[in-house]
């Protein structure tokens, strides 16, 4: 279930010419659209946002190494997000995608949730590692149903990313 957390995140960016090897390729911001409430998001709006971010970045879903999900742990919101990720990202992949959520480790940092996810993703990609979902014990059955036949890795310990170039995404609704 939903657990609150606290976070303070600061990121300092420097030009690539000064040795930075991580690059922000694209982003998208959108209103959730018509939905029942904050905890019952609009899955179609989420899919549109994910597709827009990938298009803006010029990244094909199949090339992603890792996805940092919003993943609050709510019985209703997580399956909606899982279905959105399945439709917009996983449906065009043949290989499993490593997925995680910093919230599984630290709780929901509310206003700092998105930047916390970006920091975890950046650190992991820089070291070719997928951060664990350390507190994940049982996958929400509705989330598993929403993922359907699509493959994703929900590792519970630090795991290496395979291949050379690593690209990831943050879904922070």
Short mmCIF file of C-alpha atoms in Angstrom, two decimals:
data_model
loop_
_atom_site.label_atom_id
_atom_site.label_comp_id
_atom_site.label_asym_id
_atom_site.label_seq_id
_atom_site.Cartn_x
_atom_site.Cartn_y
_atom_site.Cartn_z
CA UNK A 1 0.00 0.00 0.00
CA UNK A 2 0.80 3.69 -0.05
CA UNK A 3 3.48 4.84 2.38
CA UNK A 4 4.67 8.41 2.68
CA UNK A 5 8.35 9.22 2.52
CA UNK A 6 10.48 12.32 2.63
CA UNK A 7 13.19 13.34 0.21
CA UNK A 8 15.46 16.15 -0.70
CA UNK A 9 17.13 15.75 -4.07
CA UNK A 10 19.56 18.08 -5.79
CA UNK A 11 21.03 17.50 -9.21
CA UNK A 12 23.83 19.56 -10.70
CA UNK A 13 24.05 19.48 -14.46
CA UNK A 14 27.13 20.32 -16.46
CA UNK A 15 27.79 20.49 -20.19
CA UNK A 16 28.75 17.25 -21.91
CA UNK A 17 32.09 18.78 -22.77
CA UNK A 18 32.89 18.72 -19.05
CA UNK A 19 32.67 14.96 -18.80
CA UNK A 20 28.96 14.25 -18.33
CA UNK A 21 27.99 10.98 -19.94
CA UNK A 22 24.28 11.07 -19.05
CA UNK A 23 21.95 13.10 -21.25
CA UNK A 24 18.29 14.03 -20.93
CA UNK A 25 16.86 13.22 -24.34
CA UNK A 26 13.23 14.19 -23.98
CA UNK A 27 10.33 14.87 -21.69
CA UNK A 28 6.60 15.40 -21.69
CA UNK A 29 4.20 17.04 -19.27
CA UNK A 30 0.46 16.70 -19.46
CA UNK A 31 -2.65 16.97 -17.35
CA UNK A 32 -4.03 13.58 -16.30
CA UNK A 33 -7.24 14.28 -18.18
CA UNK A 34 -10.63 13.30 -16.89
CA UNK A 35 -10.34 10.79 -14.04
CA UNK A 36 -12.18 9.81 -10.88
CA UNK A 37 -9.52 11.13 -8.48
CA UNK A 38 -5.80 11.57 -7.85
CA UNK A 39 -5.50 7.89 -6.86
CA UNK A 40 -7.54 6.70 -9.87
CA UNK A 41 -5.56 8.13 -12.81
CA UNK A 42 -6.54 8.15 -16.47
CA UNK A 43 -4.69 5.28 -18.16
CA UNK A 44 -5.25 6.60 -21.69
CA UNK A 45 -3.74 9.96 -20.71
CA UNK A 46 -0.75 8.16 -19.18
CA UNK A 47 -0.19 6.15 -22.37
CA UNK A 48 -0.36 9.32 -24.47
CA UNK A 49 2.16 11.01 -22.17
CA UNK A 50 4.58 8.06 -22.30
CA UNK A 51 4.38 7.97 -26.10
CA UNK A 52 4.91 11.74 -26.30
CA UNK A 53 8.01 11.56 -24.08
CA UNK A 54 9.50 8.72 -26.14
CA UNK A 55 8.77 10.59 -29.38
CA UNK A 56 10.31 13.80 -27.99
CA UNK A 57 13.42 11.84 -27.01
CA UNK A 58 13.60 9.99 -30.32
CA UNK A 59 13.71 6.72 -28.38
CA UNK A 60 12.02 3.49 -29.39
CA UNK A 61 10.49 1.53 -26.48
CA UNK A 62 12.54 -1.51 -27.52
CA UNK A 63 15.78 0.37 -26.82
CA UNK A 64 14.98 1.14 -23.16
CA UNK A 65 17.15 -0.65 -20.59
CA UNK A 66 15.26 0.41 -17.49
CA UNK A 67 12.02 2.11 -16.48
CA UNK A 68 11.50 3.90 -13.18
CA UNK A 69 7.77 3.71 -12.51
CA UNK A 70 5.64 5.93 -10.31
CA UNK A 71 4.56 2.79 -8.40
CA UNK A 72 2.91 4.14 -5.26
CA UNK A 73 1.75 0.74 -4.10
CA UNK A 74 -1.95 1.57 -4.31
CA UNK A 75 -4.35 -1.20 -5.26
CA UNK A 76 -6.01 0.91 -7.95
CA UNK A 77 -3.30 3.29 -9.24
CA UNK A 78 -0.53 0.73 -9.80
CA UNK A 79 -2.59 -1.53 -12.10
CA UNK A 80 -3.63 1.53 -14.14
CA UNK A 81 0.04 2.56 -14.47
CA UNK A 82 1.06 -1.03 -15.29
CA UNK A 83 -1.56 -1.13 -18.05
CA UNK A 84 -0.34 2.21 -19.38
CA UNK A 85 3.27 1.00 -19.43
CA UNK A 86 2.19 -2.27 -21.07
CA UNK A 87 0.30 -0.42 -23.81
CA UNK A 88 2.82 2.35 -24.51
CA UNK A 89 6.16 0.71 -23.79
CA UNK A 90 6.08 -3.06 -23.27
CA UNK A 91 3.80 -3.96 -26.19
CA UNK A 92 6.52 -3.18 -28.75
CA UNK A 93 9.30 -5.06 -26.95
CA UNK A 94 10.51 -8.62 -27.33
CA UNK A 95 12.83 -8.55 -24.30
CA UNK A 96 11.90 -7.99 -20.68
CA UNK A 97 12.30 -4.45 -19.35
CA UNK A 98 13.84 -3.89 -15.91
CA UNK A 99 11.28 -1.91 -13.93
CA UNK A 100 11.48 -0.39 -10.51
CA UNK A 101 10.18 2.35 -8.28
CA UNK A 102 12.18 4.21 -5.66
CA UNK A 103 8.95 4.30 -3.66
CA UNK A 104 9.29 0.57 -2.97
CA UNK A 105 12.42 1.47 -1.02
CA UNK A 106 11.64 4.82 0.55
CA UNK A 107 7.93 5.56 0.31
CA UNK A 108 6.26 8.29 -1.75
CA UNK A 109 8.21 11.53 -1.43
CA UNK A 110 5.27 13.43 -2.91
CA UNK A 111 6.66 16.65 -4.54
CA UNK A 112 10.14 15.11 -4.79
CA UNK A 113 8.88 11.78 -6.19
CA UNK A 114 9.72 12.49 -9.85
CA UNK A 115 13.19 13.87 -9.24
CA UNK A 116 13.91 11.01 -6.80
CA UNK A 117 13.05 8.56 -9.57
CA UNK A 118 15.25 10.46 -12.03
CA UNK A 119 18.17 10.37 -9.59
CA UNK A 120 17.81 6.61 -9.01
CA UNK A 121 17.57 6.04 -12.76
CA UNK A 122 20.59 8.26 -13.54
CA UNK A 123 22.76 6.59 -10.89
CA UNK A 124 21.75 3.14 -12.11
CA UNK A 125 22.30 3.85 -15.80
CA UNK A 126 25.67 5.42 -15.04
CA UNK A 127 26.76 2.21 -13.31
CA UNK A 128 24.83 -0.17 -15.63
CA UNK A 129 22.75 -1.39 -12.70
CA UNK A 130 19.02 -1.70 -12.07
CA UNK A 131 18.07 -0.60 -8.57
CA UNK A 132 16.07 -3.11 -6.56
CA UNK A 133 12.48 -2.96 -5.43
CA UNK A 134 13.78 -3.95 -2.01
CA UNK A 135 10.43 -3.94 -0.18
CA UNK A 136 8.54 -5.77 -2.94
CA UNK A 137 7.26 -9.04 -1.54
CA UNK A 138 4.10 -9.76 -3.52
CA UNK A 139 3.09 -8.24 -6.84
CA UNK A 140 -0.40 -6.74 -6.86
CA UNK A 141 -2.46 -9.36 -8.76
CA UNK A 142 -4.27 -6.58 -10.63
CA UNK A 143 -0.90 -5.14 -11.65
CA UNK A 144 0.23 -8.51 -12.94
CA UNK A 145 -3.05 -8.82 -14.84
CA UNK A 146 -2.57 -5.34 -16.33
CA UNK A 147 0.92 -6.28 -17.52
CA UNK A 148 -0.60 -9.32 -19.19
CA UNK A 149 1.77 -11.27 -21.40
CA UNK A 150 4.34 -8.47 -21.55
CA UNK A 151 7.68 -9.12 -19.90
CA UNK A 152 9.22 -6.97 -17.21
CA UNK A 153 11.81 -7.66 -14.54
CA UNK A 154 10.90 -6.60 -11.03
CA UNK A 155 14.20 -7.39 -9.36
CA UNK A 156 14.40 -7.39 -5.57
CA UNK A 157 18.18 -6.99 -5.45
CA UNK A 158 20.70 -4.90 -7.38
CA UNK A 159 20.93 -6.32 -10.90
CA UNK A 160 23.29 -5.65 -13.81
CA UNK A 161 21.93 -4.17 -17.02
CA UNK A 162 23.06 -6.02 -20.13
CA UNK A 163 24.38 -4.46 -23.32
CA UNK A 164 26.46 -1.36 -23.89
CA UNK A 165 24.41 1.82 -24.23
CA UNK A 166 21.73 2.27 -21.60
CA UNK A 167 18.59 4.32 -21.95
CA UNK A 168 15.88 4.65 -19.35
CA UNK A 169 12.66 6.42 -18.61
CA UNK A 170 10.86 7.85 -15.60
CA UNK A 171 7.11 7.62 -15.32
CA UNK A 172 6.09 9.99 -12.51
CA UNK A 173 2.38 10.69 -12.52
#
